[in-house]
Amino acid sequence: MGALGAPVQPGPSGTISMAPPSGPPGPEIPGFVCPRRPNQGQEGRPIMLRANHFQINMPRGLIHHYDITIQPDKCPRKVNREIIETMVQAYSKIFGAQKPVFDGRKNLYTRDPLPIGRDKVELEVTLPGEGKDRVFRVAVKWVAQVSLYALEEALEGRSRTIPMDAIQALDVVMRHLPSMTYTPVGRSFFSSPDGYYHPLGGGREVWFGFHQSVRPSQWKMMLNIDVSATAFYKAQPVIEFMCEVLDIRDINEQRKPLTDSQRVKFTKEIKGVSGLKIEITHCGTMRRKYRVCNVTRRPAQMQSFPLQLENGQTVECTVAKYFLDKYKMKLRFPHLPCLQVGQEHKHTYLPLEVCNIVAGQRCIKKLTDMQTSTMIKATARSAPDREREINNLVRKADFNNDPYVQEFGLSICNTMMEVRGRVLPPPKLQYGGRTKQQALPNQGVWDMRGKQFYTGVEIRVWAIACFAPQRTVREDALRNFTQQLQKISNDAGMPIIGQPCFCKYAAGPDQVEPMFRYLKSTFQGLQLVVVVLPGKTPVYAEVKRVGDTILGMATQCVQAKNVNKTSPQTLSNLCLKINVKLGGVNSILVPNIRPKVFNEPVIFLGADVTHPPAGDNKKPSIAAVVGSMDAHPSRYAATVRVQQHRQEIIQELSAMVRELLVQFYKSTRFKPNRIIFYRDGVSEGQFHAVLQHELLAVREACMKLEADYKPGITFIVVQKRHHTRLFCADKKEQIGKSGNIPAGTTVDVGITHPTEFDFYLCSHAGIQGTSRPSHYHVLWDDNHFTADELQCLTYQLCHTYVRCTRSVSIPAPAYYAHLVAFRARYHLVEKEHDSGEGSHQSGNGEDRTPTAMARAVTVHVETNKVMYFA
């Protein structure tokens, strides 16, 4: 039986036609239901694995759910937890010896019903405070019984819907104790560094912790445990924080007040998204905490505020004088600014030297490139090391002795779940040229030695623009680079013939557009501009803006260091990119080994939405959809749109898919019978919303082309951001230095969904750290794929990514969508890049109209014919 959520009639040529729903489903029509797992995959050689999922044994019976309202509200979860803890101890009449669990907000669960019936009970709770006690009113009201039996029914596959209320209750039980002992962040727990120290610079450091979540799987609930790491702000004096941020070696050398640009930079860091918390040190043990709301322009010796005297008069007093008079403190750094803390209108100022950064604050802002690389070095663990660390964690956590876990009758297995996986065979790749060689990937990798592109482009008219200064990249280096590139490109079947028609030095983004306009008008049939860049520079964004969106010219950027010191590997990788940017085809899947979905016209779509970095609250999100344009599939066309900030659903999907279907028809003269849609970047909580909106949008695109055009649609969500890790049970199976599972490892039993069609596939060879297998969840399938067909198809698509000769971690169409959205971010960068951080905000599409931004990401018609994003 296929995976069906609506009545379906087989249409002509065996495709499936769906009765089009009229408009979005109303409340009375249930939405789309995810298909059942059709069967279990059999393809590939078996491999025994361990997954970082630990079985939870649970009793039958009920858990009781109560709603909590705390007045005054707005307290952080940590305080709420203290309030509830105190309440349970104070009111033994109600709670007896029970150990309720609480989620820090509104939900309380107990093993047995409380003796309060269904009425709301109001209790008064007093927390001893610093200085004075704080009194809270807590209202407790019965909400529902949560049935563990219903959960068991679902896990054993007897019922199709998983009771989320039961899963949430178990999650709260498992988190209750760690939430009191650690610093919770999302689904992870961290504790301050003990026995290690990994500074990241800029006042940040690495904290290690663990991720924990409760997941349904076949027959059993699982506890997913993983090690994790994130950046926290170091607990240290604000003066030292400032020195780190501004690269001041010794505070005593900073005799002068901060410059404007120093102050702005420091403000950005300490004010950040919502202001860092600081505590004061000048009042003995009374370490009051405040949130920073600003940094003053004036130094402490000049910043004044209205001070009320004993006699009721108000006088202006400087911060420095106030500290001298009131605390007998002569400031050491009166020339440095103050922190304004608390509410803006209250004008509370503190000199930097009496403030410390409060411990345990996670860094939300994006790390710099340098910090990211330090972070990866500090946190990458080979697979066997990670497995050991996870096992140590579970031993240390000692779940079965957690009194709350015991209270609810749970027991957690302390060894990893063993699962049977399969290693799928890799597809052969067809090359062209004189030798028409085939490549067989080995451990997810192959190479192009002795092979030529399937369709190589001949490059006759090309230019070089060097934006690195002549002293860094000399002319003979450019000459040598050209020779080496020609040699490699010739071997690859993409001959670059003759010398460049133009080779000049330039500096700065302002010269890009005039130079490119000159090149375009002067050299008829110019195919490519090779741009040499001096490291990280605003020139890159400008080259892509001008080349991709304004003039429609193919550009290939290359770093100065790779010009000065050429390596065959780098040059070969450049050729992979250049060939597809000029409309060539690097390689194709050998046709006769492809799954049978290729027997009829099929289009592969990849879709992704990228959001602005954390802490940004203005920039738009960018949605990208790409579609295959041939039968191999190797060539893809791109569509891209800007949309509302942090909007996950692709708003204009219907128009985008329509564009791609029209282009597919123009390229192939076929209308696809099937649409295979790989959707990246959707979290589980959004599966249904995304499916509802986007499946209808794809259908609508088809029907707008022709009323009765109803190709079968398969909608697959690809997830990389999860915490499932797979380890070889047998040491002999481990691959390479990092000891990871082999490329092609697939799992669809044991740790997957009780009834729905999902699987893990690790399609890439892990080089550093522990491989993260991609998770695929089929949300809709008109095409009746078997498990083997869809798993093999997905694995084969991971081998068609043009930028390298290796299998990548997600299917090429999903990867391309990511590249397209990422490129559009560059197209949105406005020309006035002022990198010297002045006090004015340099606009990155923050105040532009949606129309202007839509124009900025629209790619030139010539560029759109090729894979410009490669």
Coordinates of C-alpha atoms in Angstrom, one line a residue, residues 291-587:
R291 CA 21.6 44.4 32.6
V292 CA 23.7 46.8 30.6
C293 CA 21.6 49.1 28.4
N294 CA 24.3 51.4 27.1
V295 CA 27.8 52.7 27.4
T296 CA 28.1 56.4 28.1
R297 CA 29.8 58.8 25.7
R298 CA 31.4 60.7 28.5
P299 CA 34.0 59.4 30.9
A300 CA 33.2 58.8 34.6
Q301 CA 34.8 62.1 35.6
M302 CA 32.4 64.0 33.3
Q303 CA 29.3 61.9 33.2
S304 CA 26.8 63.5 35.6
F305 CA 23.4 62.6 36.9
P306 CA 20.8 64.4 39.1
L307 CA 21.6 63.5 42.7
Q308 CA 19.0 64.1 45.4
L309 CA 20.5 65.6 48.6
E310 CA 19.2 65.0 52.1
N311 CA 17.4 68.4 52.2
G312 CA 15.4 67.5 49.1
Q313 CA 17.5 69.6 46.7
T314 CA 18.7 68.1 43.4
V315 CA 22.2 68.8 42.1
E316 CA 24.2 67.5 39.1
C317 CA 27.0 65.3 40.3
T318 CA 29.6 63.4 38.3
V319 CA 29.9 59.6 38.7
A320 CA 33.5 59.9 39.8
K321 CA 32.7 62.5 42.5
Y322 CA 29.7 60.4 43.7
F323 CA 31.9 57.3 44.2
L324 CA 34.5 59.4 46.0
D325 CA 31.9 61.0 48.4
K326 CA 29.7 57.9 49.0
Y327 CA 32.1 55.0 48.9
K328 CA 35.4 56.8 49.6
M329 CA 36.5 55.3 46.2
K330 CA 38.9 57.2 44.1
L331 CA 38.4 55.8 40.6
R332 CA 41.5 54.3 39.0
F333 CA 40.1 54.9 35.5
P334 CA 38.1 58.1 35.6
H335 CA 38.8 58.7 31.9
L336 CA 36.9 55.5 30.9
P337 CA 33.2 55.6 30.2
C338 CA 30.4 54.2 32.5
L339 CA 27.9 51.4 31.9
Q340 CA 24.3 52.6 31.9
V341 CA 22.3 49.8 33.5
G342 CA 18.7 48.8 34.2
Q343 CA 16.0 50.8 32.6
E344 CA 17.1 53.6 30.2
H345 CA 15.0 56.4 31.9
K346 CA 16.4 55.7 35.3
H347 CA 19.9 57.0 34.5
T348 CA 21.8 54.5 36.6
Y349 CA 25.5 54.7 35.8
L350 CA 28.3 52.5 37.0
P351 CA 32.1 52.9 36.4
L352 CA 33.5 50.0 34.5
E353 CA 35.9 49.2 37.3
V354 CA 33.2 48.2 39.8
C355 CA 31.5 45.7 37.4
N356 CA 32.1 42.0 36.6
I357 CA 30.5 40.0 33.8
V358 CA 28.1 37.5 35.4
A359 CA 29.0 33.9 34.9
G360 CA 26.9 31.5 32.7
Q361 CA 25.8 33.9 29.9
R362 CA 25.8 32.2 26.5
C363 CA 27.1 34.1 23.6
I364 CA 24.3 34.4 21.0
K365 CA 26.2 36.7 18.6
K366 CA 27.9 35.1 15.6
L367 CA 31.5 34.1 16.3
T368 CA 34.3 35.6 14.1
D369 CA 36.0 33.4 11.6
M370 CA 39.0 33.2 14.0
Q371 CA 36.8 32.2 16.9
T372 CA 34.9 29.6 14.9
S373 CA 38.2 28.0 13.9
T374 CA 39.4 27.9 17.5
M375 CA 36.1 26.5 18.6
I376 CA 36.3 23.7 16.0
K377 CA 39.8 22.8 17.1
A378 CA 38.8 22.7 20.7
T379 CA 35.6 20.6 20.1
A380 CA 36.3 18.2 17.2
R381 CA 36.4 14.6 18.6
S382 CA 37.1 11.5 16.6
A383 CA 34.1 9.1 16.6
P384 CA 35.6 6.6 19.1
D385 CA 36.4 9.5 21.4
R386 CA 33.0 11.0 21.1
E387 CA 31.4 7.6 21.8
R388 CA 33.6 7.3 25.0
E389 CA 32.6 10.8 26.1
I390 CA 28.9 10.1 25.6
N391 CA 29.2 6.8 27.6
N392 CA 31.0 8.6 30.4
L393 CA 28.3 11.3 30.4
V394 CA 25.6 8.7 30.8
R395 CA 27.5 7.0 33.6
K396 CA 28.0 10.3 35.3
A397 CA 24.4 11.4 34.9
D398 CA 23.3 8.2 36.6
F399 CA 19.7 8.6 35.4
N400 CA 18.3 5.7 37.3
N401 CA 19.3 7.2 40.6
D402 CA 17.6 10.6 39.7
P403 CA 14.8 10.7 42.3
Y404 CA 12.5 12.4 39.8
V405 CA 13.1 9.7 37.2
Q406 CA 12.4 7.1 39.9
E407 CA 9.3 8.9 41.0
F408 CA 7.7 8.5 37.6
G409 CA 8.7 4.8 37.3
L410 CA 11.2 5.3 34.4
S411 CA 14.4 3.4 33.9
I412 CA 17.0 4.2 31.3
C413 CA 19.3 1.7 29.7
N414 CA 22.9 2.7 30.2
T415 CA 24.3 1.3 27.0
M416 CA 23.9 2.7 23.5
M417 CA 21.2 1.2 21.3
E418 CA 22.6 -1.3 18.8
V419 CA 21.1 -1.0 15.3
R420 CA 21.6 -2.7 12.1
G421 CA 22.7 -0.5 9.3
R422 CA 23.5 -1.1 5.6
V423 CA 26.3 0.4 3.5
L424 CA 24.8 1.3 0.1
P425 CA 26.9 0.8 -3.0
P426 CA 28.1 4.0 -4.6
P427 CA 27.0 4.9 -8.2
K428 CA 29.5 4.9 -11.0
L429 CA 30.2 8.4 -12.6
Q430 CA 30.5 8.9 -16.3
Y431 CA 33.1 11.3 -17.7
G432 CA 33.6 12.3 -21.4
G433 CA 36.2 13.7 -23.7
R434 CA 38.7 11.5 -25.5
T435 CA 38.7 8.6 -23.0
K436 CA 35.0 8.5 -21.8
Q437 CA 36.2 7.0 -18.5
Q438 CA 34.1 5.9 -15.6
A439 CA 34.9 6.6 -11.9
L440 CA 34.0 4.4 -9.0
P441 CA 34.0 6.2 -5.7
N442 CA 35.9 4.6 -2.9
Q443 CA 35.1 5.7 0.6
G444 CA 33.0 8.6 -0.8
V445 CA 35.9 9.9 -2.9
W446 CA 37.1 9.7 -6.5
D447 CA 39.4 11.8 -8.6
M448 CA 39.7 13.2 -12.2
R449 CA 43.1 12.0 -13.0
G450 CA 43.1 10.7 -16.6
K451 CA 39.4 11.8 -17.0
Q452 CA 37.8 14.6 -19.0
F453 CA 34.6 16.5 -18.3
Y454 CA 31.4 14.9 -19.7
T455 CA 30.9 18.2 -21.6
G456 CA 33.9 20.5 -21.4
V457 CA 33.7 24.1 -22.4
E458 CA 36.4 25.6 -24.7
I459 CA 37.5 29.0 -23.3
R460 CA 38.9 31.4 -25.9
V461 CA 38.2 34.8 -24.5
W462 CA 39.0 35.4 -20.9
A463 CA 40.4 38.1 -18.6
I464 CA 42.3 38.5 -15.3
A465 CA 41.6 41.2 -12.8
C466 CA 43.9 41.2 -9.8
F467 CA 42.6 43.1 -6.8
A468 CA 45.6 42.0 -4.7
P469 CA 48.4 44.7 -4.7
Q470 CA 51.3 44.1 -7.1
R471 CA 53.7 43.7 -4.2
T472 CA 51.6 40.7 -3.0
V473 CA 51.0 39.1 -6.3
R474 CA 53.6 39.8 -8.9
E475 CA 53.2 39.6 -12.6
D476 CA 55.3 36.5 -12.9
A477 CA 53.1 34.8 -10.3
L478 CA 50.1 35.6 -12.5
R479 CA 51.9 34.2 -15.5
N480 CA 52.8 31.0 -13.7
F481 CA 49.3 30.7 -12.4
T482 CA 47.9 31.0 -15.9
Q483 CA 50.3 28.4 -17.3
Q484 CA 49.5 25.9 -14.5
L485 CA 45.7 26.5 -14.8
Q486 CA 45.9 26.0 -18.6
K487 CA 47.8 22.7 -18.1
I488 CA 45.3 21.3 -15.6
S489 CA 42.2 22.6 -17.5
N490 CA 43.5 21.0 -20.7
D491 CA 43.9 17.7 -18.9
A492 CA 40.3 18.0 -17.6
G493 CA 38.9 18.6 -21.1
M494 CA 38.2 22.3 -20.6
P495 CA 40.9 23.9 -22.7
I496 CA 41.7 27.5 -21.9
I497 CA 43.2 28.6 -25.2
G498 CA 45.8 31.4 -25.5
Q499 CA 46.7 34.2 -23.2
P500 CA 44.1 36.3 -21.3
C501 CA 42.8 39.2 -23.5
F502 CA 43.3 41.5 -20.5
C503 CA 45.3 41.4 -17.3
K504 CA 45.4 44.4 -15.0
Y505 CA 45.7 45.3 -11.3
A506 CA 42.9 47.1 -9.5
A507 CA 42.1 48.1 -5.9
G508 CA 38.9 48.4 -3.9
P509 CA 35.3 47.6 -4.6
D510 CA 34.7 50.9 -6.5
Q511 CA 36.8 49.8 -9.4
V512 CA 34.8 46.6 -10.0
E513 CA 31.9 48.0 -12.0
P514 CA 33.8 50.4 -14.3
M515 CA 36.3 47.7 -15.1
F516 CA 33.7 45.1 -15.8
R517 CA 31.7 47.4 -18.0
Y518 CA 34.8 48.2 -19.9
L519 CA 35.6 44.5 -20.3
K520 CA 32.1 43.6 -21.5
S521 CA 32.0 46.4 -24.1
T522 CA 35.6 45.9 -25.3
F523 CA 36.0 42.2 -25.7
Q524 CA 33.2 40.6 -27.7
G525 CA 32.4 37.1 -26.6
L526 CA 34.2 37.4 -23.3
Q527 CA 33.5 34.1 -21.4
L528 CA 35.2 34.5 -18.0
V529 CA 36.8 37.0 -15.7
V530 CA 39.3 35.4 -13.2
V531 CA 39.4 37.7 -10.1
V532 CA 42.4 37.5 -7.8
L533 CA 41.5 38.6 -4.2
P534 CA 43.7 39.5 -1.3
G535 CA 42.0 37.4 1.4
K536 CA 38.7 38.5 3.0
T537 CA 37.5 41.7 1.3
P538 CA 34.4 43.6 0.3
V539 CA 35.5 43.2 -3.3
Y540 CA 34.1 39.7 -3.4
A541 CA 30.5 40.8 -2.8
E542 CA 30.9 43.6 -5.4
V543 CA 32.3 41.2 -8.0
K544 CA 29.3 38.9 -7.5
R545 CA 26.8 41.8 -7.4
V546 CA 28.1 43.2 -10.7
G547 CA 28.9 39.9 -12.4
D548 CA 25.7 38.0 -11.4
T549 CA 23.1 40.7 -11.2
I550 CA 24.1 43.7 -13.3
L551 CA 26.1 42.7 -16.3
G552 CA 25.7 38.9 -16.5
M553 CA 29.4 38.0 -16.6
A554 CA 30.9 34.7 -15.4
T555 CA 33.5 35.4 -12.6
Q556 CA 35.8 33.0 -10.8
C557 CA 37.5 34.4 -7.7
V558 CA 40.7 33.0 -6.4
Q559 CA 42.7 33.8 -3.3
A560 CA 46.1 35.5 -3.8
K561 CA 47.8 32.7 -1.7
N562 CA 46.5 30.1 -4.3
V563 CA 48.0 32.2 -7.1
N564 CA 51.4 32.6 -5.5
K565 CA 51.6 28.9 -4.6
T566 CA 49.6 26.8 -7.0
S567 CA 48.6 23.2 -6.3
P568 CA 47.1 20.8 -8.7
Q569 CA 44.2 20.1 -6.3
T570 CA 43.2 23.8 -6.0
L571 CA 43.5 24.3 -9.8
S572 CA 41.5 21.2 -10.5
N573 CA 38.8 22.4 -8.1
L574 CA 38.8 25.8 -9.8
C575 CA 38.2 24.0 -13.1
L576 CA 35.2 22.1 -11.6
K577 CA 33.6 25.4 -10.9
I578 CA 34.6 27.3 -14.1
N579 CA 33.2 24.5 -16.4
V580 CA 29.7 24.7 -14.9
K581 CA 29.7 28.5 -14.7
L582 CA 30.1 28.4 -18.5
G583 CA 27.4 25.9 -19.1
G584 CA 29.5 22.7 -19.1
V585 CA 28.7 19.3 -17.5
N586 CA 31.4 17.8 -15.2
S587 CA 30.1 14.3 -14.9

